[in-house]
Short mmCIF file of C-alpha atoms in Angstrom, two decimals:
data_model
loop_
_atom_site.label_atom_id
_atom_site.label_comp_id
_atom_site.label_asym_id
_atom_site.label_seq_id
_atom_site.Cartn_x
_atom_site.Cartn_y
_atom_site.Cartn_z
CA UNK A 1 254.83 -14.04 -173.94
CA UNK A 2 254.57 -12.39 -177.33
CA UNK A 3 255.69 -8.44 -176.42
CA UNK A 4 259.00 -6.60 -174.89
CA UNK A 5 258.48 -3.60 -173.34
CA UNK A 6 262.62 -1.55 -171.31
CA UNK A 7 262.22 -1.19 -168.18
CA UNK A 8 264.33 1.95 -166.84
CA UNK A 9 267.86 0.07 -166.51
CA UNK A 10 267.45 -1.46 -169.75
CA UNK A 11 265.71 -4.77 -168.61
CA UNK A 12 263.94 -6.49 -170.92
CA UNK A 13 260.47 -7.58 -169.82
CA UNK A 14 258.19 -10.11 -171.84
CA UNK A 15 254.79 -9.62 -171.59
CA UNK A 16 251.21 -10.64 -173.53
CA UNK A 17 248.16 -8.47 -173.37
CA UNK A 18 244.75 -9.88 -173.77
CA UNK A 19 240.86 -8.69 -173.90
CA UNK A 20 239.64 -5.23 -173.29
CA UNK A 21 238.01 -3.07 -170.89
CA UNK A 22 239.90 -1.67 -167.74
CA UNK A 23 243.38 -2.37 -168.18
CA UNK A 24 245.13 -4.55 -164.51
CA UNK A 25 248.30 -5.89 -165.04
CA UNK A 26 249.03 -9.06 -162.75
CA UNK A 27 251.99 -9.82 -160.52
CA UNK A 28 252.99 -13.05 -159.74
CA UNK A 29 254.76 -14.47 -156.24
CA UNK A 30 257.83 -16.11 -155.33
CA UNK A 31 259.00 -19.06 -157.70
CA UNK A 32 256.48 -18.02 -160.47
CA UNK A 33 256.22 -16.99 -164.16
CA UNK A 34 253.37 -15.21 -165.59
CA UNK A 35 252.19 -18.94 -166.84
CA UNK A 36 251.09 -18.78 -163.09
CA UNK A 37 248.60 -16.27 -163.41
CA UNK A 38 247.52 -17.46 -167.41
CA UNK A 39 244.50 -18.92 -165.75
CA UNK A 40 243.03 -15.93 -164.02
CA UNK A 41 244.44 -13.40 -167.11
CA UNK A 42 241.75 -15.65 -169.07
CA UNK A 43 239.17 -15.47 -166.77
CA UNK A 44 239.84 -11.48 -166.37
CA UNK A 45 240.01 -10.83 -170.18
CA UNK A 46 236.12 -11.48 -170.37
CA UNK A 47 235.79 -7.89 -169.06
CA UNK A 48 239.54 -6.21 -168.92
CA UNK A 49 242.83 -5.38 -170.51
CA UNK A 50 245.01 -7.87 -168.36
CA UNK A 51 248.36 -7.99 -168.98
CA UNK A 52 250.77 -10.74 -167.88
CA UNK A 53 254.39 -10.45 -167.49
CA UNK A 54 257.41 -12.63 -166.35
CA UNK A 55 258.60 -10.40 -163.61
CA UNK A 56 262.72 -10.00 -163.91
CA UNK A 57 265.44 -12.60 -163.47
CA UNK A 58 262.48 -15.29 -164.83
CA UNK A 59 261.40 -17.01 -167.75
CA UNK A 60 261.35 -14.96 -170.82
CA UNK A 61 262.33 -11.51 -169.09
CA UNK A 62 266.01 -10.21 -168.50
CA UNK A 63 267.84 -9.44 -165.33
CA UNK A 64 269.82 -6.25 -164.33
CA UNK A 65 272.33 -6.10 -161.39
CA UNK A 66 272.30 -4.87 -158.84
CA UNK A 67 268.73 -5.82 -157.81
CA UNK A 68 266.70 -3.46 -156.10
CA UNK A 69 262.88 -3.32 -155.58
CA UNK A 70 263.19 0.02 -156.82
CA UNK A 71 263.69 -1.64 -160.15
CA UNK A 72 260.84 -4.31 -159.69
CA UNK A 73 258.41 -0.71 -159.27
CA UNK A 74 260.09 0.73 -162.20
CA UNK A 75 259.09 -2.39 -164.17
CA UNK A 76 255.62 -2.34 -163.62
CA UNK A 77 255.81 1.53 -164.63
CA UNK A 78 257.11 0.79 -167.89
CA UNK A 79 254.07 -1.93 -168.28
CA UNK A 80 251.08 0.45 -167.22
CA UNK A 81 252.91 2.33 -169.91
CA UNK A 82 252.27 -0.13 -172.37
CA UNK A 83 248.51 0.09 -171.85
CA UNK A 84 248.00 3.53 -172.09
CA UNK A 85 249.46 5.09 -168.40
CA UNK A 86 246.89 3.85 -166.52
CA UNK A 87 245.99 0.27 -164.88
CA UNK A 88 245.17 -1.44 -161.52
CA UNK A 89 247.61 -3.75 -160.28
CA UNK A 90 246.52 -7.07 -158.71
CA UNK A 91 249.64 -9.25 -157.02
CA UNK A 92 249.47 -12.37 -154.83
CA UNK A 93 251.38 -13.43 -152.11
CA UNK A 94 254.73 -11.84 -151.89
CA UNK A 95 253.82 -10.17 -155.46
CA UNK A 96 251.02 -8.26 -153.55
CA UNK A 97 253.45 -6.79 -151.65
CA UNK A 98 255.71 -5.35 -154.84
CA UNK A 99 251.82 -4.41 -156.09
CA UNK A 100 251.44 -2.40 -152.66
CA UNK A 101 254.98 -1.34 -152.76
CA UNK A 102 254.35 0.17 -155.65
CA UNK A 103 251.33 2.12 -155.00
CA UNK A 104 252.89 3.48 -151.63
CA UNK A 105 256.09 4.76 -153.67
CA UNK A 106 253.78 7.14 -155.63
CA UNK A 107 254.22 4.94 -159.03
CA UNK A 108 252.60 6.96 -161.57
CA UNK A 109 249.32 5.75 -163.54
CA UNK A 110 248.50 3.03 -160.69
CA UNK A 111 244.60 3.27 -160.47
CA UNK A 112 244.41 0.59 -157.38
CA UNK A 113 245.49 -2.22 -156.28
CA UNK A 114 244.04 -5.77 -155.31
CA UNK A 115 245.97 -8.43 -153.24
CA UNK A 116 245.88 -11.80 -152.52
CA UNK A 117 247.17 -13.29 -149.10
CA UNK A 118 250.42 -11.21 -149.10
CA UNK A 119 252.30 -13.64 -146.55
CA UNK A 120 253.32 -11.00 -144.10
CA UNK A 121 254.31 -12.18 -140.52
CA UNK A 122 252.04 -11.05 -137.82
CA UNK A 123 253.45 -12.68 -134.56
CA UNK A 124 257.31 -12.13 -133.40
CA UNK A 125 257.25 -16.36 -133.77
CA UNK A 126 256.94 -15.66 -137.54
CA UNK A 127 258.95 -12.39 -137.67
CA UNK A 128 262.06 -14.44 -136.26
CA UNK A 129 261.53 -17.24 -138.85
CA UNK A 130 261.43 -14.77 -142.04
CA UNK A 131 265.05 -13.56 -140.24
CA UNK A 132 266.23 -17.28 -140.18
CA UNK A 133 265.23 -17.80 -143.77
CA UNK A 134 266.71 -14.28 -144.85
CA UNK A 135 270.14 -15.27 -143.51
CA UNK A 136 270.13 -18.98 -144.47
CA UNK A 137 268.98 -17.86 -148.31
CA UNK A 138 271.13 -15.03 -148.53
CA UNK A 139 274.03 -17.67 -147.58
CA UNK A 140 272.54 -20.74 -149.92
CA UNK A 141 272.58 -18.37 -152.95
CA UNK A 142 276.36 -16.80 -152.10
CA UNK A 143 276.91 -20.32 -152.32
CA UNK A 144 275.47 -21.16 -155.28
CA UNK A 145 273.01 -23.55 -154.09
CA UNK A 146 270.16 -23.16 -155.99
CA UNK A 147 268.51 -26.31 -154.57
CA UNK A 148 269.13 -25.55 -151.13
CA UNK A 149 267.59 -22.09 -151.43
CA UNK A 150 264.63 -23.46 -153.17
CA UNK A 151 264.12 -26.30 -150.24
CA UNK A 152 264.61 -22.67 -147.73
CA UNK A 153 261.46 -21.41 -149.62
CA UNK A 154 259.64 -24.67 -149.81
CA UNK A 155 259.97 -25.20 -146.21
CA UNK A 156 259.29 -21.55 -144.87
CA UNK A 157 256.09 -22.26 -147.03
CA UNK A 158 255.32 -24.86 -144.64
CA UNK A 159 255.77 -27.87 -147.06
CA UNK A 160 256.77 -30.90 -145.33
CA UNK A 161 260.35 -32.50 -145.34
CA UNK A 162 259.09 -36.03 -147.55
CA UNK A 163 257.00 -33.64 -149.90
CA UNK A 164 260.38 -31.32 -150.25
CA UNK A 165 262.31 -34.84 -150.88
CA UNK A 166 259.65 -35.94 -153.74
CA UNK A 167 259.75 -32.21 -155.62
CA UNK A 168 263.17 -32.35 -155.49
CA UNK A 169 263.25 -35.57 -158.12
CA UNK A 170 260.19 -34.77 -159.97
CA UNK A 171 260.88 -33.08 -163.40
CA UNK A 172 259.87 -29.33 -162.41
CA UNK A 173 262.66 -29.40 -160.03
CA UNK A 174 265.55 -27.92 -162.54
CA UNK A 175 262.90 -25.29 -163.31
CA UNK A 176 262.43 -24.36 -160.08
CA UNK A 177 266.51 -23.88 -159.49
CA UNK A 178 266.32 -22.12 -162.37
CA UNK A 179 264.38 -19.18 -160.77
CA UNK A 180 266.35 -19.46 -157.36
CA UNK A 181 268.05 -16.57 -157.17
CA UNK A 182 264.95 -14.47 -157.43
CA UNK A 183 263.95 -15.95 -154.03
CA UNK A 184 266.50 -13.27 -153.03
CA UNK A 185 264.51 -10.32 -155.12
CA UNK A 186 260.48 -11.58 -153.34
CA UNK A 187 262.45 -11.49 -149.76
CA UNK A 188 264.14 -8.04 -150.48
CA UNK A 189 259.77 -6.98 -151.23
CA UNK A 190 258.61 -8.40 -148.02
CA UNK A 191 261.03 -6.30 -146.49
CA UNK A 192 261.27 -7.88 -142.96
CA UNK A 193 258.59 -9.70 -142.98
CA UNK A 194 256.13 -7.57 -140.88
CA UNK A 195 253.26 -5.77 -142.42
CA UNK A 196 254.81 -2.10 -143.22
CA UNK A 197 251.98 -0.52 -141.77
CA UNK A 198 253.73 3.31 -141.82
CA UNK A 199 254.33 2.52 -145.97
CA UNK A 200 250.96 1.40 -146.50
CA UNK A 201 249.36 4.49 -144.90
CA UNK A 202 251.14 6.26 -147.81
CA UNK A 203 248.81 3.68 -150.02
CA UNK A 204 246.07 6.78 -151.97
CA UNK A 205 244.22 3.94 -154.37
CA UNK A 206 241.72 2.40 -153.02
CA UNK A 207 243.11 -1.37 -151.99
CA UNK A 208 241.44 -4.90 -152.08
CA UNK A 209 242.97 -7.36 -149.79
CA UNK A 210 241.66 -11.02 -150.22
CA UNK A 211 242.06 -14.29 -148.49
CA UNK A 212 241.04 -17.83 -148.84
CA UNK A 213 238.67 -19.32 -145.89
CA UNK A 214 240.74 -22.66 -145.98
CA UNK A 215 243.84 -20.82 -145.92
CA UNK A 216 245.97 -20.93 -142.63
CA UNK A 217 244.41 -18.58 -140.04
CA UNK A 218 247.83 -16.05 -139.95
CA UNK A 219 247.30 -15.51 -143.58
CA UNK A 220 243.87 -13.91 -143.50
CA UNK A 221 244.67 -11.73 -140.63
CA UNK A 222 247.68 -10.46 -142.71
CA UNK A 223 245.16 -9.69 -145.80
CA UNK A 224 242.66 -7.94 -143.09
CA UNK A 225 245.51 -6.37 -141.40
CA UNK A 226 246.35 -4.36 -145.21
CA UNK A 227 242.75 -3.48 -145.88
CA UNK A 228 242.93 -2.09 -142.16
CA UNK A 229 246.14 0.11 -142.75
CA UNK A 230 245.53 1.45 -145.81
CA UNK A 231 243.42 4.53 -146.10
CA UNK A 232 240.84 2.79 -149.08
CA UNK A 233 240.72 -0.76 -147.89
CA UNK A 234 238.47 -3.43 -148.37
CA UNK A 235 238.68 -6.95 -147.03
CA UNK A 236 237.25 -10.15 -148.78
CA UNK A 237 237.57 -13.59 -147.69
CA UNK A 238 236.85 -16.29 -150.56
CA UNK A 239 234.72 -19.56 -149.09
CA UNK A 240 236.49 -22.87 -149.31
CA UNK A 241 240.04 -21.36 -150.62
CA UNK A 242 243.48 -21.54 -150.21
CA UNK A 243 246.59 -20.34 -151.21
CA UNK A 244 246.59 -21.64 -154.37
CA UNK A 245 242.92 -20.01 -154.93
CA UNK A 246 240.47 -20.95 -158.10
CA UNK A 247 240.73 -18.41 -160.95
CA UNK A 248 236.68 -18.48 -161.30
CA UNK A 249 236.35 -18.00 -157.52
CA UNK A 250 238.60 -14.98 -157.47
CA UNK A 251 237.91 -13.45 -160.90
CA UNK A 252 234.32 -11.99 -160.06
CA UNK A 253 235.48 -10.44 -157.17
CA UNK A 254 238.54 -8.78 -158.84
CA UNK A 255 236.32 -7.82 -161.87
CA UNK A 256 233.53 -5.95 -159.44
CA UNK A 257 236.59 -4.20 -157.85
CA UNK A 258 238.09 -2.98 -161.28
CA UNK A 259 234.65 -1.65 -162.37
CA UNK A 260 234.54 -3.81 -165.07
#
């Protein structure tokens, strides 16, 4: 990250901008820096502005309490602002939903807004299981347990116990504690959990919602389920994906979206 840009409260945000042509600023997920999304800003530079950004509370970025997603919207207002006051917003998993959040609240300059599998619970199995994690995090991070609340997150995302065990020894693991707390900041964004159908009907961008084909069933119907609610939504699912999707498989379909 080579820029600063204030947010409203006086956060500092770092940020790099890259190539030209419609300007989309990208929102990363739970646990991640905008190194996650370096691939795809490359990919996306060929034909847009794309700016990248370590959201607040992470890597190169500052941190303002008390935390509200308010703030998180706020931030991304004071980034379109760096471009110009206009720019599509493209966020995946739980940073799709700040992107949507965003766009529902009325955030000035937003031009649309593409998503990738935001995880949102769909059955009342999964709705009770995002209220287990909320209280067991909340408690972990009162406690000052970074690595429990990071093991929380790891196995909400379905990774399994010996996989948790072997992460937890490896060498990104102090990273990963390092960006705990915000586990508390992407759970405030999904809200409870469910898909906020009555705030996404507020949604007046139009509104890509994509999903991986080799992702788990629940999280495609959660991406169809956004396109469904909002009032300009379009559903995509991406052959042979996952979760952790391929920059050139995504990139052409974000770039026909943005017009580029």
């Amino acid at each position: 990250m080579d820029r600063t840009v204030t947010s409203r409260d006086g956060t500092s945000l770092a940020y790099t901008r890259s190539g030209r042509g419609p300007a989309v600023v990208l929102v990363s997920g739970a646990m991640s820096t905008g190194a996650t999304t370096a691939p795809l800003a490359a990919r996306l530079a060929e034909r847009c502005e794309v700016v990248v950004y370590d959201r607040r509370g992470r890597g190169g970025s500052g941190d303002t309490e008390p935390y509200a997603v308010a703030r998180e919207v706020e931030d991304l207002g004071a980034l379109i602002g760096e471009v110009g006051g206009s720019a599509a917003l493209y966020g995946v998993s739980s940073g799709g939903a700040l992107a949507l959040e965003a766009a529902a609240s009325g955030l000035e300059g937003v031009s649309r807004v593409a998503v990738y599998e935001p995880p949102f619970a769909l059955s009342e199995e999964d709705a009770r299981a995002r209220e287990r994690y909320t209280e067991r995090l909340t408690e972990a991070l009162r406690r000052g347990a970074r690595g429990d609340a990071v093991e929380l997150f790891l196995s909400l995302t379905g990774l399994a116990p010996e996989m948790i065990a072997s992460a937890r020894s490896s060498p990104m693991w102090p990273g990963m504690e390092a960006v705990a707390p915000t586990l508390a900041y992407d759970d405030a964004v999904m809200g409870g959990g469910r898909v906020p159908r009555e705030r996404l009907a507020a949604v007046r961008v139009p509104v890509l919602a994509v999903a991986g084909g080799a992702s788990p069933q629940w999280l495609r119907e959660a991406a169809r389920a956004v396109a469904e609610v909002v009032p300009e939504g379009e559903y995509r699912c991406l052959e042979d994906q996952n979760h952790m999707v391929d920059p050139d498989a995504l990139a052409p379909v974000l770039t026909e979206f943005l017009g580029a």
